[in-house]
CSV table of N, CA, C and O in Angstrom, one decimal:
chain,number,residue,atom,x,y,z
A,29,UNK,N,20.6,-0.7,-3.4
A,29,UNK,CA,19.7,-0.9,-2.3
A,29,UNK,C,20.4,-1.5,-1.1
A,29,UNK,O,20.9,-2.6,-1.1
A,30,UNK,N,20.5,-0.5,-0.1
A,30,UNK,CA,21.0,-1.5,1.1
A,30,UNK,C,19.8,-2.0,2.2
A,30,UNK,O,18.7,-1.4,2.2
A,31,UNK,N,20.0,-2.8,2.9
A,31,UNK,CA,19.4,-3.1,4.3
A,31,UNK,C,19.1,-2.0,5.0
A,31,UNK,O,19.9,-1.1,5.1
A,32,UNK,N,18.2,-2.0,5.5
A,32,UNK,CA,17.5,-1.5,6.7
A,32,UNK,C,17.7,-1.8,7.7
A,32,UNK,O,18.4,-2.9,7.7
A,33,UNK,N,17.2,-1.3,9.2
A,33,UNK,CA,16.7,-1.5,10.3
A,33,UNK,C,15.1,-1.3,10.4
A,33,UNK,O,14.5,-0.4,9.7
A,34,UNK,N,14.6,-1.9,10.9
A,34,UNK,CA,12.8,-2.0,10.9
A,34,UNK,C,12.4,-2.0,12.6
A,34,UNK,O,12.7,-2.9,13.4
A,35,UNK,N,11.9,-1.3,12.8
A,35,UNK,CA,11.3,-1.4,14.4
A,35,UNK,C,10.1,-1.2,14.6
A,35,UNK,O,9.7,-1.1,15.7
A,36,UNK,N,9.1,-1.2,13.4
A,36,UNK,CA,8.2,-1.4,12.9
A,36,UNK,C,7.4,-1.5,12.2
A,36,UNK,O,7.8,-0.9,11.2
A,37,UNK,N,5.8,-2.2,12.0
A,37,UNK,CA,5.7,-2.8,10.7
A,37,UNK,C,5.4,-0.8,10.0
A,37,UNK,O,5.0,0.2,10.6
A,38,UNK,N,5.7,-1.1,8.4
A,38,UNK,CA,5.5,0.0,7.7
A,38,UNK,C,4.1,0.3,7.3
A,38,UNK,O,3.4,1.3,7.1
A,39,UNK,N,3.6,-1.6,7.0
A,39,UNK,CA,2.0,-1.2,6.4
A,39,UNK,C,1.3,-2.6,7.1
A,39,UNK,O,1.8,-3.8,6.9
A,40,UNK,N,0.3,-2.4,7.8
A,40,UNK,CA,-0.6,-3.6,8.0
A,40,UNK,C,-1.9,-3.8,7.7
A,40,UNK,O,-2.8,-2.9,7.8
A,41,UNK,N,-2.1,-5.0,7.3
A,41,UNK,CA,-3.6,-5.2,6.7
A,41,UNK,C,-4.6,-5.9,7.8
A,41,UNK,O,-4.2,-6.9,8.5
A,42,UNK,N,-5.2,-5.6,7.9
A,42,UNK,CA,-6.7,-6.2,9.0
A,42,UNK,C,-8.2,-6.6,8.5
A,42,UNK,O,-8.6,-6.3,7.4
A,43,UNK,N,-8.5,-7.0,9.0
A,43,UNK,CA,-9.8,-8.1,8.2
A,43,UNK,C,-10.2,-7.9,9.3
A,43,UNK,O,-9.6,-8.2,10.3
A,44,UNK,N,-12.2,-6.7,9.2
A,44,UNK,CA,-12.7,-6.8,10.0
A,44,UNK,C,-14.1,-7.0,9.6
A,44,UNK,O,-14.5,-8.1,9.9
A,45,UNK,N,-15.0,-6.0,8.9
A,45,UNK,CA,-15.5,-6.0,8.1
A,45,UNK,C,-15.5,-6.5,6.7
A,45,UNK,O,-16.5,-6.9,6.2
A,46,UNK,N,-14.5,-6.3,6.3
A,46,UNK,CA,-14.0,-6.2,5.2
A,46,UNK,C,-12.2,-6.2,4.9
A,46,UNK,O,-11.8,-7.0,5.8
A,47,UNK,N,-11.2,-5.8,4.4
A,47,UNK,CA,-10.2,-5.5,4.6
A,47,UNK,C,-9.7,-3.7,4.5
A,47,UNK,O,-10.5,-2.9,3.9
A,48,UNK,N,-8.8,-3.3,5.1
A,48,UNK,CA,-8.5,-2.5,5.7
A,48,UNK,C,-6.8,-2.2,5.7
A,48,UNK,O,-6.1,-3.2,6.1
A,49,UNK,N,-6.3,-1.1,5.4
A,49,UNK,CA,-4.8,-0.9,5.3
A,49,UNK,C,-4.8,0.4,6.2
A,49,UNK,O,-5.5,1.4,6.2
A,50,UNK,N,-3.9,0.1,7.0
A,50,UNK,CA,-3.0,1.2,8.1
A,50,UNK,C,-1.7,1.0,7.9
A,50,UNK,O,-1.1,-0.1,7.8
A,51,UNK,N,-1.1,2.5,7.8
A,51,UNK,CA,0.1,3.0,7.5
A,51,UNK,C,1.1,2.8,8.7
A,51,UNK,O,0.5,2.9,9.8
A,52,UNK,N,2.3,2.5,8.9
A,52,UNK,CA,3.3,2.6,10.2
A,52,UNK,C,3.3,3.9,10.3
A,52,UNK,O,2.5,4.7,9.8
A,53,UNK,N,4.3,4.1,11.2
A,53,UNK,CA,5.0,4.9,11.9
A,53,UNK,C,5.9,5.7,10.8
A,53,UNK,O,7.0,5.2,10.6
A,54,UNK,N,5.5,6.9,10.0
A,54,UNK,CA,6.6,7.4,9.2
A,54,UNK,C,6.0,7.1,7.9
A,54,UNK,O,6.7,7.7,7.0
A,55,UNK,N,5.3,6.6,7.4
A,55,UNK,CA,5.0,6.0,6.3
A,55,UNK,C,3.1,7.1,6.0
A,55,UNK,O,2.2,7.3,6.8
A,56,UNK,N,3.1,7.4,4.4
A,56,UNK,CA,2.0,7.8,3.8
A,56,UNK,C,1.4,6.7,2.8
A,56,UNK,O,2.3,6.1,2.3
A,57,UNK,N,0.2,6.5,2.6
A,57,UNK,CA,-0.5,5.8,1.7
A,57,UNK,C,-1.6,7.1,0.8
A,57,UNK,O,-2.2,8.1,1.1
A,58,UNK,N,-1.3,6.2,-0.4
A,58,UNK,CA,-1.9,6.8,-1.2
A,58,UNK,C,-2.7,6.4,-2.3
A,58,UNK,O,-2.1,5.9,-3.3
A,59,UNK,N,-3.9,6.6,-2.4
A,59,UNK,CA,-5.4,5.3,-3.0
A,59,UNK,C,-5.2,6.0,-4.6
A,59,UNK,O,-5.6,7.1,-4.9
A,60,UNK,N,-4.7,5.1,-5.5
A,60,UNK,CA,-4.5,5.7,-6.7
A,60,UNK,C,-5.9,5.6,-7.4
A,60,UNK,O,-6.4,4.5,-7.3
A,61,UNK,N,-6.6,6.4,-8.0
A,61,UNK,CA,-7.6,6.8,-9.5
A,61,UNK,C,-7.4,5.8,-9.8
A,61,UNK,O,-6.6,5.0,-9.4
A,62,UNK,N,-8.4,5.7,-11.0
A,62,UNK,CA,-8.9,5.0,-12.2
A,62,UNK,C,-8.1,5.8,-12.9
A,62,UNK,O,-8.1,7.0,-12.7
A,63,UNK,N,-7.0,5.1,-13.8
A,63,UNK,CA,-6.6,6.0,-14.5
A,63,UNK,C,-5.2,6.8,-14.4
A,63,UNK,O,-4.5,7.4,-15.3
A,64,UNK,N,-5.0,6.6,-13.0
A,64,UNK,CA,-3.4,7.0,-12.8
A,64,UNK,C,-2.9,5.8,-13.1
A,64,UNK,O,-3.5,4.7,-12.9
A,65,UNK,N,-1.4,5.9,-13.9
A,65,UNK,CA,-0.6,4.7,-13.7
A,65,UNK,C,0.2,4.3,-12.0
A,65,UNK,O,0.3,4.9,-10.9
A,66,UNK,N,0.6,3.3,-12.4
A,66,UNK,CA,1.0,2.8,-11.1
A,66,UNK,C,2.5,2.5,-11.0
A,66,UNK,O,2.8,1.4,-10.5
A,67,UNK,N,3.3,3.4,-11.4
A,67,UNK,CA,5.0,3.7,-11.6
A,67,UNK,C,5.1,4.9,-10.3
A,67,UNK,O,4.3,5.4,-9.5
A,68,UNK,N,6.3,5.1,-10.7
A,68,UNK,CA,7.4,5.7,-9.4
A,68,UNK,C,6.8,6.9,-9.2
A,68,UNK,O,6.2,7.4,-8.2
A,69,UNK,N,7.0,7.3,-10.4
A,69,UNK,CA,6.6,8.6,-10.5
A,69,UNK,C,5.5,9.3,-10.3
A,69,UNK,O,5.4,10.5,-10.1
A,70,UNK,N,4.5,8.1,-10.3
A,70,UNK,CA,2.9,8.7,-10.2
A,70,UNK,C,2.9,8.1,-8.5
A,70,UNK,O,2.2,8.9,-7.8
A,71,UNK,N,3.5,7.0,-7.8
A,71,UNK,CA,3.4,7.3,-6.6
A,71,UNK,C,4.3,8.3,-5.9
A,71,UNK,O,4.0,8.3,-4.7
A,72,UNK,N,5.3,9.3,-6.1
A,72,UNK,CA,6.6,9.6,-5.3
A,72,UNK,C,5.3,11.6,-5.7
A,72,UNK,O,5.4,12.5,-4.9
A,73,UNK,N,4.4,11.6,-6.8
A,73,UNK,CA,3.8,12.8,-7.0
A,73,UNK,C,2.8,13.2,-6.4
A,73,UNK,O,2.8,14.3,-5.8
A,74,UNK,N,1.7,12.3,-6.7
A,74,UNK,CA,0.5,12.3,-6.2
A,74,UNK,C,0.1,12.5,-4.6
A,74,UNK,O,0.2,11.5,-3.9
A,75,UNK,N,-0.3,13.5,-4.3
A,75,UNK,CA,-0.6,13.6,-2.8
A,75,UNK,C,-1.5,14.2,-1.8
A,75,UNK,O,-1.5,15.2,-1.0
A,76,UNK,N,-2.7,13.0,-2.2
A,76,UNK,CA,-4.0,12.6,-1.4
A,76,UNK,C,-3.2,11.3,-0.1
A,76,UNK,O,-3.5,10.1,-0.1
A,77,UNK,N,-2.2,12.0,0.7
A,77,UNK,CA,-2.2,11.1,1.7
A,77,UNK,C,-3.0,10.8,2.9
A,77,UNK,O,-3.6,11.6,3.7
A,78,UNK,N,-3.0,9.7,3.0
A,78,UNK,CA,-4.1,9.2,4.1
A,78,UNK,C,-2.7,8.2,5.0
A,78,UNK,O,-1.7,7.7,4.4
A,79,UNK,N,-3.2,8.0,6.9
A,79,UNK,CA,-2.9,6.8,7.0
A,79,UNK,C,-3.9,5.3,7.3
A,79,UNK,O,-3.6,4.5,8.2
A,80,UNK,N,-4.6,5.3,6.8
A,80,UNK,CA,-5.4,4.2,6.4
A,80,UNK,C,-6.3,4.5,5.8
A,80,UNK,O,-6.9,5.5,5.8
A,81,UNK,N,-6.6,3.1,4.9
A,81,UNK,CA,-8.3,2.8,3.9
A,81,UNK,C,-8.4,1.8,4.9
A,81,UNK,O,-7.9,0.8,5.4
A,82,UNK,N,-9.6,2.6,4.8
A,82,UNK,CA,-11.4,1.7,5.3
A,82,UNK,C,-11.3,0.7,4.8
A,82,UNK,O,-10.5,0.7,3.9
A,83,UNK,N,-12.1,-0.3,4.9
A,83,UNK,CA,-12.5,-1.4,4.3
A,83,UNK,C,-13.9,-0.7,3.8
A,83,UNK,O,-14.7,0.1,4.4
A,84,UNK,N,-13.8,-1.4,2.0
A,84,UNK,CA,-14.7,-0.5,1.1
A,84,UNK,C,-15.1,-1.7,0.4
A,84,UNK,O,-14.7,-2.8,0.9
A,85,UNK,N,-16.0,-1.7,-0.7
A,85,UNK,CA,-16.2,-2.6,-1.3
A,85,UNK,C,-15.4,-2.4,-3.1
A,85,UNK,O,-15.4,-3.1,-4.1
A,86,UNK,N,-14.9,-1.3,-2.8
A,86,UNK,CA,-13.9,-1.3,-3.8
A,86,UNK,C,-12.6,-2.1,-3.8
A,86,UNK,O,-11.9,-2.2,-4.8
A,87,UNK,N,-12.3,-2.5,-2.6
A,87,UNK,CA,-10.9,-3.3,-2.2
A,87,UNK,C,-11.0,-4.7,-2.7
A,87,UNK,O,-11.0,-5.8,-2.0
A,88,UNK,N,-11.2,-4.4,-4.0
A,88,UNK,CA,-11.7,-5.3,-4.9
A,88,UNK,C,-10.0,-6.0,-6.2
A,88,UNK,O,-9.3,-5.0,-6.4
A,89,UNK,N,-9.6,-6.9,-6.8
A,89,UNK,CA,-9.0,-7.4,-7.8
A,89,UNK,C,-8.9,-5.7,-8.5
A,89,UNK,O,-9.8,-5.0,-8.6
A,90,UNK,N,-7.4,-5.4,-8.9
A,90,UNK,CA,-7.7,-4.1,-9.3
A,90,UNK,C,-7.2,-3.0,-8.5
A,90,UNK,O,-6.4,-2.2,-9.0
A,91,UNK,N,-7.5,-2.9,-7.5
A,91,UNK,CA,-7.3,-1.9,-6.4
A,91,UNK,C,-5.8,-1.6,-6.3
A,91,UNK,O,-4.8,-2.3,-6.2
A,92,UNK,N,-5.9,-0.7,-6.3
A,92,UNK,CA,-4.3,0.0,-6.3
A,92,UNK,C,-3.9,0.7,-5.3
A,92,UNK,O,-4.9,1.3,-4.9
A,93,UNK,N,-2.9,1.1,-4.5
A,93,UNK,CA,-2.2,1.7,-3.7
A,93,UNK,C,-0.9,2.4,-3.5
A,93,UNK,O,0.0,1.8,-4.2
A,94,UNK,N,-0.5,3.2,-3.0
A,94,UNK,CA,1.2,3.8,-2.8
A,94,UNK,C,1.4,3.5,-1.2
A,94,UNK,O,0.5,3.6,-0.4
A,95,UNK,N,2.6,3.1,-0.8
A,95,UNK,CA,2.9,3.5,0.3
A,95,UNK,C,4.2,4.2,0.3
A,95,UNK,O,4.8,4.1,-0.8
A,96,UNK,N,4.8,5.0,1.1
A,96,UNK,CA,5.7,5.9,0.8
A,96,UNK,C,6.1,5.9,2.5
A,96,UNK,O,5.3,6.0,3.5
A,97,UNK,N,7.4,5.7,2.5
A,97,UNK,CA,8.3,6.0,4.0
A,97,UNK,C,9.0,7.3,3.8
A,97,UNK,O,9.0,8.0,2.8
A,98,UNK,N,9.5,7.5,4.8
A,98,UNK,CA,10.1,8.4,5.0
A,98,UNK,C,11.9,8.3,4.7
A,98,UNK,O,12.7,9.2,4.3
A,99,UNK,N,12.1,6.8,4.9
A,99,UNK,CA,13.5,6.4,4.4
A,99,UNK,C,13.4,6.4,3.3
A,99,UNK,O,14.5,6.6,2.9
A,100,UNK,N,12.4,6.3,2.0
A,100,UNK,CA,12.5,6.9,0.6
A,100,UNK,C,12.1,5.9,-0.2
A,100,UNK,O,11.9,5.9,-1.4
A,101,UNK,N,12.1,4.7,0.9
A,101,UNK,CA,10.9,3.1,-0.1
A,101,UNK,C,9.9,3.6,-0.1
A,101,UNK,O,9.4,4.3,0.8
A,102,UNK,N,9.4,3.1,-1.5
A,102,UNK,CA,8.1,3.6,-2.6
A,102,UNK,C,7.4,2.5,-3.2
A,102,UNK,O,7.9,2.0,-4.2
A,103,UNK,N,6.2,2.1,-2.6
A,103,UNK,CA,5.8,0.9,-3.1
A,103,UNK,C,4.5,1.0,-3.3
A,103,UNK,O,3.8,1.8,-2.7
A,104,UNK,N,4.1,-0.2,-4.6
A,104,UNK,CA,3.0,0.0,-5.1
A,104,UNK,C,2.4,-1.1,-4.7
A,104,UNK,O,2.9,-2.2,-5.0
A,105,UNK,N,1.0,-1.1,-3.9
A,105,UNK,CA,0.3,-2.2,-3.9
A,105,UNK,C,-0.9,-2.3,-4.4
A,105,UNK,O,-1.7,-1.3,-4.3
A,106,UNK,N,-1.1,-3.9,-5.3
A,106,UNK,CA,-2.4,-4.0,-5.7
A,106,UNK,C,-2.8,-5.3,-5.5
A,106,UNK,O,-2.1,-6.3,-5.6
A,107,UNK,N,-4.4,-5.1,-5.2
A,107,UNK,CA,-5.0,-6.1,-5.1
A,107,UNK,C,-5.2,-7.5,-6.3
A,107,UNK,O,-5.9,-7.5,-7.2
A,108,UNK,N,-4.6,-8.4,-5.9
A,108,UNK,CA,-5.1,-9.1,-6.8
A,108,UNK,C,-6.0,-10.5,-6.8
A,108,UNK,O,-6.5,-11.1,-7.7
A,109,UNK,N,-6.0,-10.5,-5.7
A,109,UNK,CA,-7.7,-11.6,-5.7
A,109,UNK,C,-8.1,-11.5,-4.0
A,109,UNK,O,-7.2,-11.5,-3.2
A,110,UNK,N,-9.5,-11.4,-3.7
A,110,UNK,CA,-10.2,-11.6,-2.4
A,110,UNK,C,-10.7,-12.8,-2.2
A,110,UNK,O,-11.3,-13.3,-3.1
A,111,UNK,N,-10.5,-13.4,-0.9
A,111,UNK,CA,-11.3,-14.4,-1.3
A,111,UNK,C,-13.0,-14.2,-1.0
A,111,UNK,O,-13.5,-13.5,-0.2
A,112,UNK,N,-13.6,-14.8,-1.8
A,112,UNK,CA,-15.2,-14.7,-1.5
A,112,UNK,C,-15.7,-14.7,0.0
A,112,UNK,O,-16.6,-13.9,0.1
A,113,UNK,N,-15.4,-15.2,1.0
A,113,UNK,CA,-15.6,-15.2,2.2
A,113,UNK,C,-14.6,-14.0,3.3
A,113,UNK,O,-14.5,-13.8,4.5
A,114,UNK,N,-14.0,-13.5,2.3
A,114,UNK,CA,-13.0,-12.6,2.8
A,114,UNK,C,-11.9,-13.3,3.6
A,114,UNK,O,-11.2,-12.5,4.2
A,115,UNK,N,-11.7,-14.7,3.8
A,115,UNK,CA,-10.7,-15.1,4.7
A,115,UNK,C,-9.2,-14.6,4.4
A,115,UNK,O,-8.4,-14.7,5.4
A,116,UNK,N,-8.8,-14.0,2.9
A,116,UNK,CA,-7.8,-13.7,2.8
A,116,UNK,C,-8.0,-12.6,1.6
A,116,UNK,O,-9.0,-12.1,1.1
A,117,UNK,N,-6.6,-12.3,1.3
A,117,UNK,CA,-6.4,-11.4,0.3
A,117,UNK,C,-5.1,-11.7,-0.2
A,117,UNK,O,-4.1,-11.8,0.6
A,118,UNK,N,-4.8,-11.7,-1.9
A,118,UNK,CA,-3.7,-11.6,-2.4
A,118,UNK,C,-3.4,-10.2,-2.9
A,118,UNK,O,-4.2,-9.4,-3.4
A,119,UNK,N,-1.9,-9.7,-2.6
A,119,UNK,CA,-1.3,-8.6,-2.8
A,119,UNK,C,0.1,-8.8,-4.1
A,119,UNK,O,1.0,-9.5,-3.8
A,120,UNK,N,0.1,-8.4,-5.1
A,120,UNK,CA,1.1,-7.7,-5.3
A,120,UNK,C,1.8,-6.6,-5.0
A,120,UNK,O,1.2,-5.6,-4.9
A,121,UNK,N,3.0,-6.4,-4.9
A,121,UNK,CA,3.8,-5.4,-4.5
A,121,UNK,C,4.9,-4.9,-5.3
A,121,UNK,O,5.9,-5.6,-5.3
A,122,UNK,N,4.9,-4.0,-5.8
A,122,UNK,CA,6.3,-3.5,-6.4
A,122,UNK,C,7.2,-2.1,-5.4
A,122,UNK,O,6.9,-1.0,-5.2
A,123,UNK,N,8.0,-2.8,-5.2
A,123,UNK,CA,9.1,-1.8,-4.4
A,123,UNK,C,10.2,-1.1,-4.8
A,123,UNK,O,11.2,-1.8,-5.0
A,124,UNK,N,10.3,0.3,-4.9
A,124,UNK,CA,11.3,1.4,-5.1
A,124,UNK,C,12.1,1.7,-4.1
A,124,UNK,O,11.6,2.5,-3.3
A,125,UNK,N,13.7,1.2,-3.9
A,125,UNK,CA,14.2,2.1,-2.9
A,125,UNK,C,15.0,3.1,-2.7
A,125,UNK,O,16.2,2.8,-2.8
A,126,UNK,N,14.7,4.2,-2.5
A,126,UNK,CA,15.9,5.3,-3.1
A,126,UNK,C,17.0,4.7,-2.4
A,126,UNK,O,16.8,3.6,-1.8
A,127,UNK,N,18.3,5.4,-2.4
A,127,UNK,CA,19.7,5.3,-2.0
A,127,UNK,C,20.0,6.3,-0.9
A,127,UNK,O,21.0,6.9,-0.9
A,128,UNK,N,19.1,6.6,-0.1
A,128,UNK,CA,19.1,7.3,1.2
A,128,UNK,C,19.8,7.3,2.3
A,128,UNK,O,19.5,8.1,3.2
């Protein structure tokens, strides 16, 4: 895995309604099933790309995601706690980077 250059952000989250994910510049998102696993393989395959989710009431503890660049990082995000007033949100993230 080497270093990057970054000239902008790849994925940003917004609190308007609700919360809400938009994709950068170069970058696909992809809202995984009930039911898909949430490894490399099932994000680098699967492709229902979007660049942003709405704020849903599914973007709930649980909620799963892909983001995928074009430089060949492959990451998995999931939700893991809202707060009740929506002031924040916790994310896990797991990141793949190819050797590109």
């Amino acid at each position: 895995m080497r270093p990057r250059e970054r000239s902008s952000l790849d994925l940003k989250v917004a609190r308007n309604e609700g919360f809400e994910f938009y994709a950068g510049e170069k970058v696909e998102l992809v809202v995984l099933k009930k039911g898909e696993t949430g490894t490399y393989d099932t994000c680098r395959t699967v492709t229902r790309f979007t660049g942003h989710i709405p704020s849903d009431p599914a973007i709930r503890p649980g909620f799963r995601f892909c983001a995928l660049t074009e430089r060949g990082a492959t990451a998995l995000v999931e939700v893991e706690a809202v707060d009740p007033d929506e002031q924040f949100i916790r994310l896990r993230l797991t990141v793949w980077e190819d050797d590109v």
